[in-house]
mmCIF file of C-alpha atoms in Angstrom:
data_model
loop_
_atom_site.group_PDB
_atom_site.id
_atom_site.type_symbol
_atom_site.label_atom_id
_atom_site.label_comp_id
_atom_site.label_asym_id
_atom_site.label_seq_id
_atom_site.Cartn_x
_atom_site.Cartn_y
_atom_site.Cartn_z
ATOM 1 C CA SER T 1 0.126 -0.025 0.761
ATOM 2 C CA SER T 2 1.344 3.314 -0.633
ATOM 3 C CA GLU T 3 1.640 6.213 2.218
ATOM 4 C CA LEU T 4 0.591 9.946 2.422
ATOM 5 C CA THR T 5 2.969 12.805 4.390
ATOM 6 C CA GLN T 6 1.818 15.290 5.128
ATOM 7 C CA ASP T 7 3.187 18.205 8.059
ATOM 8 C CA PRO T 8 2.198 17.794 11.463
ATOM 9 C CA ALA T 9 1.735 21.485 11.942
ATOM 10 C CA VAL T 10 1.550 24.511 10.677
ATOM 11 C CA SER T 11 1.004 27.862 11.908
ATOM 12 C CA VAL T 12 -1.089 31.291 9.417
ATOM 13 C CA ALA T 13 -1.678 34.899 10.551
ATOM 14 C CA LEU T 14 -5.765 35.909 10.328
ATOM 15 C CA GLY T 15 -5.901 36.887 6.765
ATOM 16 C CA GLN T 16 -2.984 35.557 5.852
ATOM 17 C CA THR T 17 -2.541 32.845 2.706
ATOM 18 C CA VAL T 18 -1.456 28.931 3.963
ATOM 19 C CA ARG T 19 -0.654 25.521 2.277
ATOM 20 C CA ILE T 20 -1.032 22.184 2.864
ATOM 21 C CA THR T 21 0.732 19.565 1.909
ATOM 22 C CA CYS T 22 0.575 15.580 1.215
ATOM 23 C CA GLN T 23 3.137 14.151 -0.747
ATOM 24 C CA GLY T 24 2.771 10.239 -2.036
ATOM 25 C CA ASP T 25 3.326 7.723 -5.410
ATOM 26 C CA SER T 26 0.247 7.902 -5.723
ATOM 27 C CA LEU T 27 -0.503 11.290 -6.140
ATOM 28 C CA ARG T 28 0.886 11.361 -9.336
ATOM 29 C CA ASN T 29 -1.845 9.377 -10.560
ATOM 30 C CA PHE T 30 -4.968 10.104 -8.764
ATOM 31 C CA TYR T 31 -6.035 13.894 -7.479
ATOM 32 C CA ALA T 32 -6.448 14.200 -3.343
ATOM 33 C CA GLY T 33 -9.277 14.970 -1.115
ATOM 34 C CA TRP T 34 -8.883 17.104 1.696
ATOM 35 C CA TYR T 35 -11.024 17.064 4.815
ATOM 36 C CA GLN T 36 -11.404 19.263 8.261
ATOM 37 C CA GLN T 37 -12.007 18.073 11.370
ATOM 38 C CA LYS T 38 -12.557 19.966 14.319
ATOM 39 C CA PRO T 39 -12.227 18.986 18.249
ATOM 40 C CA GLY T 40 -14.831 16.248 19.022
ATOM 41 C CA GLN T 41 -16.217 16.664 15.422
ATOM 42 C CA ALA T 42 -16.384 14.315 12.391
ATOM 43 C CA PRO T 43 -14.195 15.369 9.274
ATOM 44 C CA VAL T 44 -15.570 16.864 6.511
ATOM 45 C CA LEU T 45 -14.815 17.353 2.969
ATOM 46 C CA VAL T 46 -13.387 20.312 1.829
ATOM 47 C CA LEU T 47 -11.719 19.715 -1.367
ATOM 48 C CA TYR T 48 -11.343 17.010 -3.743
ATOM 49 C CA GLY T 49 -10.411 15.701 -7.842
ATOM 50 C CA LYS T 50 -8.344 18.414 -9.915
ATOM 51 C CA ASN T 51 -9.777 21.656 -6.950
ATOM 52 C CA ASN T 52 -13.158 20.096 -6.303
ATOM 53 C CA ARG T 53 -14.966 22.093 -2.979
ATOM 54 C CA PRO T 54 -18.329 21.145 -1.928
ATOM 55 C CA SER T 55 -21.780 22.777 -1.092
ATOM 56 C CA GLY T 56 -21.607 25.123 1.393
ATOM 57 C CA ILE T 57 -17.126 25.355 1.480
ATOM 58 C CA PRO T 58 -16.003 28.476 1.041
ATOM 59 C CA ASP T 59 -13.741 29.462 -1.887
ATOM 60 C CA ARG T 60 -11.218 30.773 0.176
ATOM 61 C CA PHE T 61 -9.879 27.127 -0.163
ATOM 62 C CA SER T 62 -8.368 25.701 -3.323
ATOM 63 C CA GLY T 63 -6.580 22.747 -4.550
ATOM 64 C CA SER T 64 -3.685 22.199 -6.683
ATOM 65 C CA SER T 65 -1.197 19.227 -7.746
ATOM 66 C CA SER T 66 2.099 18.790 -9.102
ATOM 67 C CA GLY T 67 4.124 15.613 -9.351
ATOM 68 C CA ASN T 68 4.007 13.721 -5.619
ATOM 69 C CA THR T 69 2.921 16.290 -4.117
ATOM 70 C CA ALA T 70 -0.769 18.011 -3.460
ATOM 71 C CA SER T 71 -1.445 21.138 -2.135
ATOM 72 C CA LEU T 72 -4.566 22.920 -0.231
ATOM 73 C CA THR T 73 -4.279 26.163 -0.137
ATOM 74 C CA ILE T 74 -6.490 28.839 2.756
ATOM 75 C CA THR T 75 -6.250 32.283 1.073
ATOM 76 C CA GLY T 76 -7.312 34.782 3.834
ATOM 77 C CA ALA T 77 -6.926 31.749 6.627
ATOM 78 C CA GLN T 78 -9.616 33.041 9.026
ATOM 79 C CA ALA T 79 -10.250 31.953 13.378
ATOM 80 C CA GLU T 80 -12.756 28.764 12.161
ATOM 81 C CA ASP T 81 -10.455 27.237 9.831
ATOM 82 C CA GLU T 82 -8.111 26.534 12.996
ATOM 83 C CA ALA T 83 -8.330 22.162 12.560
ATOM 84 C CA ASP T 84 -6.843 19.630 11.342
ATOM 85 C CA TYR T 85 -6.368 18.706 7.664
ATOM 86 C CA TYR T 86 -6.085 15.085 6.603
ATOM 87 C CA CYS T 87 -5.703 14.775 3.056
ATOM 88 C CA ASN T 88 -7.368 11.041 1.279
ATOM 89 C CA CYS T 89 -6.008 9.284 -2.022
ATOM 90 C CA ARG T 90 -6.526 5.352 -3.410
ATOM 91 C CA ASP T 91 -3.646 3.388 -3.794
ATOM 92 C CA SER T 92 -2.283 0.973 -5.779
ATOM 93 C CA SER T 93 -4.533 -1.485 -4.805
ATOM 94 C CA ALA T 94 -7.373 0.861 -5.215
ATOM 95 C CA ASN T 95 -7.587 0.757 -1.334
ATOM 96 C CA VAL T 96 -7.753 3.624 0.358
ATOM 97 C CA VAL T 97 -5.172 5.459 2.465
ATOM 98 C CA PHE T 98 -4.889 8.136 4.751
ATOM 99 C CA GLY T 99 -2.406 11.630 4.956
ATOM 100 C CA GLY T 100 -1.070 11.638 8.810
ATOM 101 C CA GLY T 101 -2.713 15.191 9.867
ATOM 102 C CA THR T 102 -1.519 18.535 9.857
ATOM 103 C CA LYS T 103 -2.973 20.590 12.825
ATOM 104 C CA LEU T 104 -3.324 24.444 11.582
ATOM 105 C CA THR T 105 -2.963 27.241 14.035
ATOM 106 C CA VAL T 106 -4.728 30.629 13.051
ATOM 107 C CA LEU T 107 -2.384 33.416 15.278
ATOM 108 C CA GLU N 1 -32.271 15.179 6.649
ATOM 109 C CA VAL N 2 -28.964 13.557 5.051
ATOM 110 C CA GLN N 3 -27.337 11.191 7.631
ATOM 111 C CA LEU N 4 -25.052 8.520 8.999
ATOM 112 C CA LEU N 5 -25.756 7.726 12.807
ATOM 113 C CA GLU N 6 -23.441 4.381 13.599
ATOM 114 C CA SER N 7 -24.160 2.660 16.684
ATOM 115 C CA GLY N 8 -22.566 -1.052 18.848
ATOM 116 C CA GLY N 9 -19.342 1.033 20.000
ATOM 117 C CA GLY N 10 -18.358 -0.256 23.978
ATOM 118 C CA LEU N 11 -16.091 -2.065 25.318
ATOM 119 C CA GLY N 12 -14.941 -5.150 24.619
ATOM 120 C CA GLN N 13 -12.460 -7.800 25.371
ATOM 121 C CA PRO N 14 -9.065 -8.564 23.540
ATOM 122 C CA GLY N 15 -10.065 -11.389 21.394
ATOM 123 C CA GLY N 16 -13.403 -11.055 21.750
ATOM 124 C CA SER N 17 -15.814 -9.298 19.193
ATOM 125 C CA LEU N 18 -18.331 -6.084 18.662
ATOM 126 C CA ARG N 19 -20.679 -6.195 15.988
ATOM 127 C CA LEU N 20 -21.141 -1.800 14.666
ATOM 128 C CA SER N 21 -23.891 -1.006 12.760
ATOM 129 C CA CYS N 22 -24.906 2.774 10.763
ATOM 130 C CA ALA N 23 -27.812 3.831 10.093
ATOM 131 C CA ALA N 24 -28.428 6.173 6.717
ATOM 132 C CA SER N 25 -30.714 8.364 6.260
ATOM 133 C CA GLY N 26 -32.022 11.047 3.979
ATOM 134 C CA PHE N 27 -30.228 9.258 0.174
ATOM 135 C CA THR N 28 -30.390 6.453 -2.201
ATOM 136 C CA PHE N 29 -28.317 3.870 -0.052
ATOM 137 C CA SER N 30 -28.434 1.237 -2.521
ATOM 138 C CA THR N 31 -26.205 3.127 -5.479
ATOM 139 C CA ASP N 32 -23.522 4.241 -2.964
ATOM 140 C CA ALA N 33 -20.506 3.160 -2.001
ATOM 141 C CA MET N 34 -19.902 3.098 1.883
ATOM 142 C CA SER N 35 -16.625 2.870 4.092
ATOM 143 C CA TRP N 36 -15.922 2.783 7.673
ATOM 144 C CA VAL N 37 -12.654 5.069 8.837
ATOM 145 C CA ARG N 38 -11.549 4.965 12.174
ATOM 146 C CA GLN N 39 -8.984 7.042 15.012
ATOM 147 C CA ALA N 40 -7.402 6.282 17.852
ATOM 148 C CA PRO N 41 -7.257 8.609 20.840
ATOM 149 C CA GLY N 42 -5.427 11.386 19.360
ATOM 150 C CA LYS N 43 -4.089 10.370 16.315
ATOM 151 C CA GLY N 44 -5.022 10.304 12.778
ATOM 152 C CA LEU N 45 -7.505 8.949 10.628
ATOM 153 C CA GLU N 46 -7.227 5.120 8.992
ATOM 154 C CA TRP N 47 -9.575 3.626 6.638
ATOM 155 C CA VAL N 48 -10.637 0.236 7.525
ATOM 156 C CA SER N 49 -12.619 -1.313 5.037
ATOM 157 C CA ALA N 50 -14.962 0.072 2.026
ATOM 158 C CA ILE N 51 -18.366 -2.285 -0.063
ATOM 159 C CA SER N 52 -19.295 -1.430 -3.093
ATOM 160 C CA GLY N 53 -22.972 -0.083 -3.525
ATOM 161 C CA SER N 54 -24.417 -3.617 -4.324
ATOM 162 C CA GLY N 55 -22.211 -5.260 -2.121
ATOM 163 C CA GLY N 56 -20.596 -7.290 -4.500
ATOM 164 C CA GLY N 57 -17.159 -5.137 -4.141
ATOM 165 C CA ILE N 58 -15.501 -5.336 -0.121
ATOM 166 C CA SER N 59 -12.038 -4.297 0.745
ATOM 167 C CA TYR N 60 -9.541 -4.060 3.668
ATOM 168 C CA ALA N 61 -6.992 -2.440 5.557
ATOM 169 C CA ASP N 62 -4.016 -4.623 5.982
ATOM 170 C CA SER N 63 -4.406 -4.291 9.699
ATOM 171 C CA VAL N 64 -8.143 -5.607 10.352
ATOM 172 C CA LYS N 65 -7.937 -8.531 7.162
ATOM 173 C CA GLY N 66 -9.574 -11.349 8.252
ATOM 174 C CA ARG N 67 -10.716 -10.221 11.366
ATOM 175 C CA PHE N 68 -13.556 -7.799 10.290
ATOM 176 C CA THR N 69 -16.432 -8.399 8.042
ATOM 177 C CA ILE N 70 -18.491 -5.679 6.272
ATOM 178 C CA SER N 71 -21.722 -5.821 4.817
ATOM 179 C CA ARG N 72 -24.647 -3.792 4.144
ATOM 180 C CA ASP N 73 -28.369 -4.129 4.120
ATOM 181 C CA ASN N 74 -29.810 -2.499 1.078
ATOM 182 C CA SER N 75 -33.691 -2.574 2.429
ATOM 183 C CA LYS N 76 -32.895 -1.139 5.975
ATOM 184 C CA ASN N 77 -30.291 1.344 5.223
ATOM 185 C CA THR N 78 -27.662 -0.202 6.940
ATOM 186 C CA LEU N 79 -24.148 -1.011 7.009
ATOM 187 C CA TYR N 80 -22.198 -2.992 9.408
ATOM 188 C CA LEU N 81 -18.699 -4.282 10.318
ATOM 189 C CA GLN N 82 -18.576 -7.533 12.426
ATOM 190 C CA MET N 83 -15.769 -7.265 14.458
ATOM 191 C CA ASN N 84 -13.485 -10.390 15.413
ATOM 192 C CA SER N 85 -10.115 -11.442 17.267
ATOM 193 C CA LEU N 86 -10.641 -7.683 18.989
ATOM 194 C CA ARG N 87 -6.871 -5.595 20.122
ATOM 195 C CA ALA N 88 -6.270 -3.409 21.817
ATOM 196 C CA GLU N 89 -4.866 -2.067 18.401
ATOM 197 C CA ASP N 90 -8.211 -1.088 17.598
ATOM 198 C CA THR N 91 -9.671 1.217 19.551
ATOM 199 C CA ALA N 92 -10.462 4.495 18.071
ATOM 200 C CA VAL N 93 -13.353 5.952 17.254
ATOM 201 C CA TYR N 94 -15.161 4.114 14.153
ATOM 202 C CA TYR N 95 -16.852 6.541 12.099
ATOM 203 C CA CYS N 96 -18.669 5.348 8.898
ATOM 204 C CA ALA N 97 -18.475 6.859 5.911
ATOM 205 C CA LYS N 98 -20.212 7.245 1.878
ATOM 206 C CA ASP N 99 -17.649 7.836 -1.016
ATOM 207 C CA LEU N 100 -19.113 11.153 -3.323
ATOM 208 C CA GLY N 101 -18.674 8.284 -5.627
ATOM 209 C CA VAL N 102 -16.316 9.648 -8.486
ATOM 210 C CA THR N 103 -15.068 7.446 -11.051
ATOM 211 C CA ASN N 104 -11.325 5.450 -9.437
ATOM 212 C CA ASN N 105 -10.159 7.811 -6.865
ATOM 213 C CA TRP N 106 -12.060 7.906 -2.988
ATOM 214 C CA TYR N 107 -13.668 10.424 -1.805
ATOM 215 C CA PHE N 108 -16.063 10.925 0.889
ATOM 216 C CA ASP N 109 -19.110 13.466 1.587
ATOM 217 C CA LEU N 110 -21.031 12.749 4.607
ATOM 218 C CA TRP N 111 -19.358 11.138 7.123
ATOM 219 C CA GLY N 112 -21.547 10.050 10.834
ATOM 220 C CA ARG N 113 -20.603 11.363 14.398
ATOM 221 C CA GLY N 114 -18.415 7.983 15.072
ATOM 222 C CA THR N 115 -19.173 5.511 17.902
ATOM 223 C CA LEU N 116 -15.590 4.977 20.438
ATOM 224 C CA VAL N 117 -14.481 0.901 20.552
ATOM 225 C CA THR N 118 -12.486 0.459 23.613
ATOM 226 C CA VAL N 119 -10.987 -3.186 23.660
ATOM 227 C CA SER N 120 -9.288 -3.468 27.775
ATOM 228 C CA SER N 121 -9.213 -6.434 29.797
#
């Protein structure tokens, strides 16, 4: 099975832009999904595919991909964006793999 | 209302069994693939198992293969996870999650609130 690697923690000043990355071989062939999880809550899908946002997700969330790296960008980070963020993708066996998660702190 | 509601968690003995259920409502359950995803205390998300809408396609993470069995009853809009030979490392919040349905990939657009499974003697 494949692995997805994320930075454990990232911080951003209120209103600034932050990029959260996810690396793995599977990302050369498949787009990542991105999930936001706040303490005590279930994850929420915020981005999927090339750059698609589910209904209700603010447009300050965007995505990109290059080589083996997928990125989630938050443009103008808000206090409510402070959360854990996870990427996921299918692996070579068509199973699911998640990244280890990135804790985003909004300063 | 579109929702998933898990039940069946609790305290399980090492080597014992538990059966989780996930009741779906507000969408056409039989057309959507479903998964179980777990999260150990203070840890990240780990995919456990998936099943196609018809139930004909099933896959498992290596960590649970041979011990856990996923199934679904589309007449009852319910997903199940039979957990046997429980280990301490199975302790986690178990979420059921609905697949968005994008071809050739897995994205989960609806999650339940989770049910806590604790494996301890």
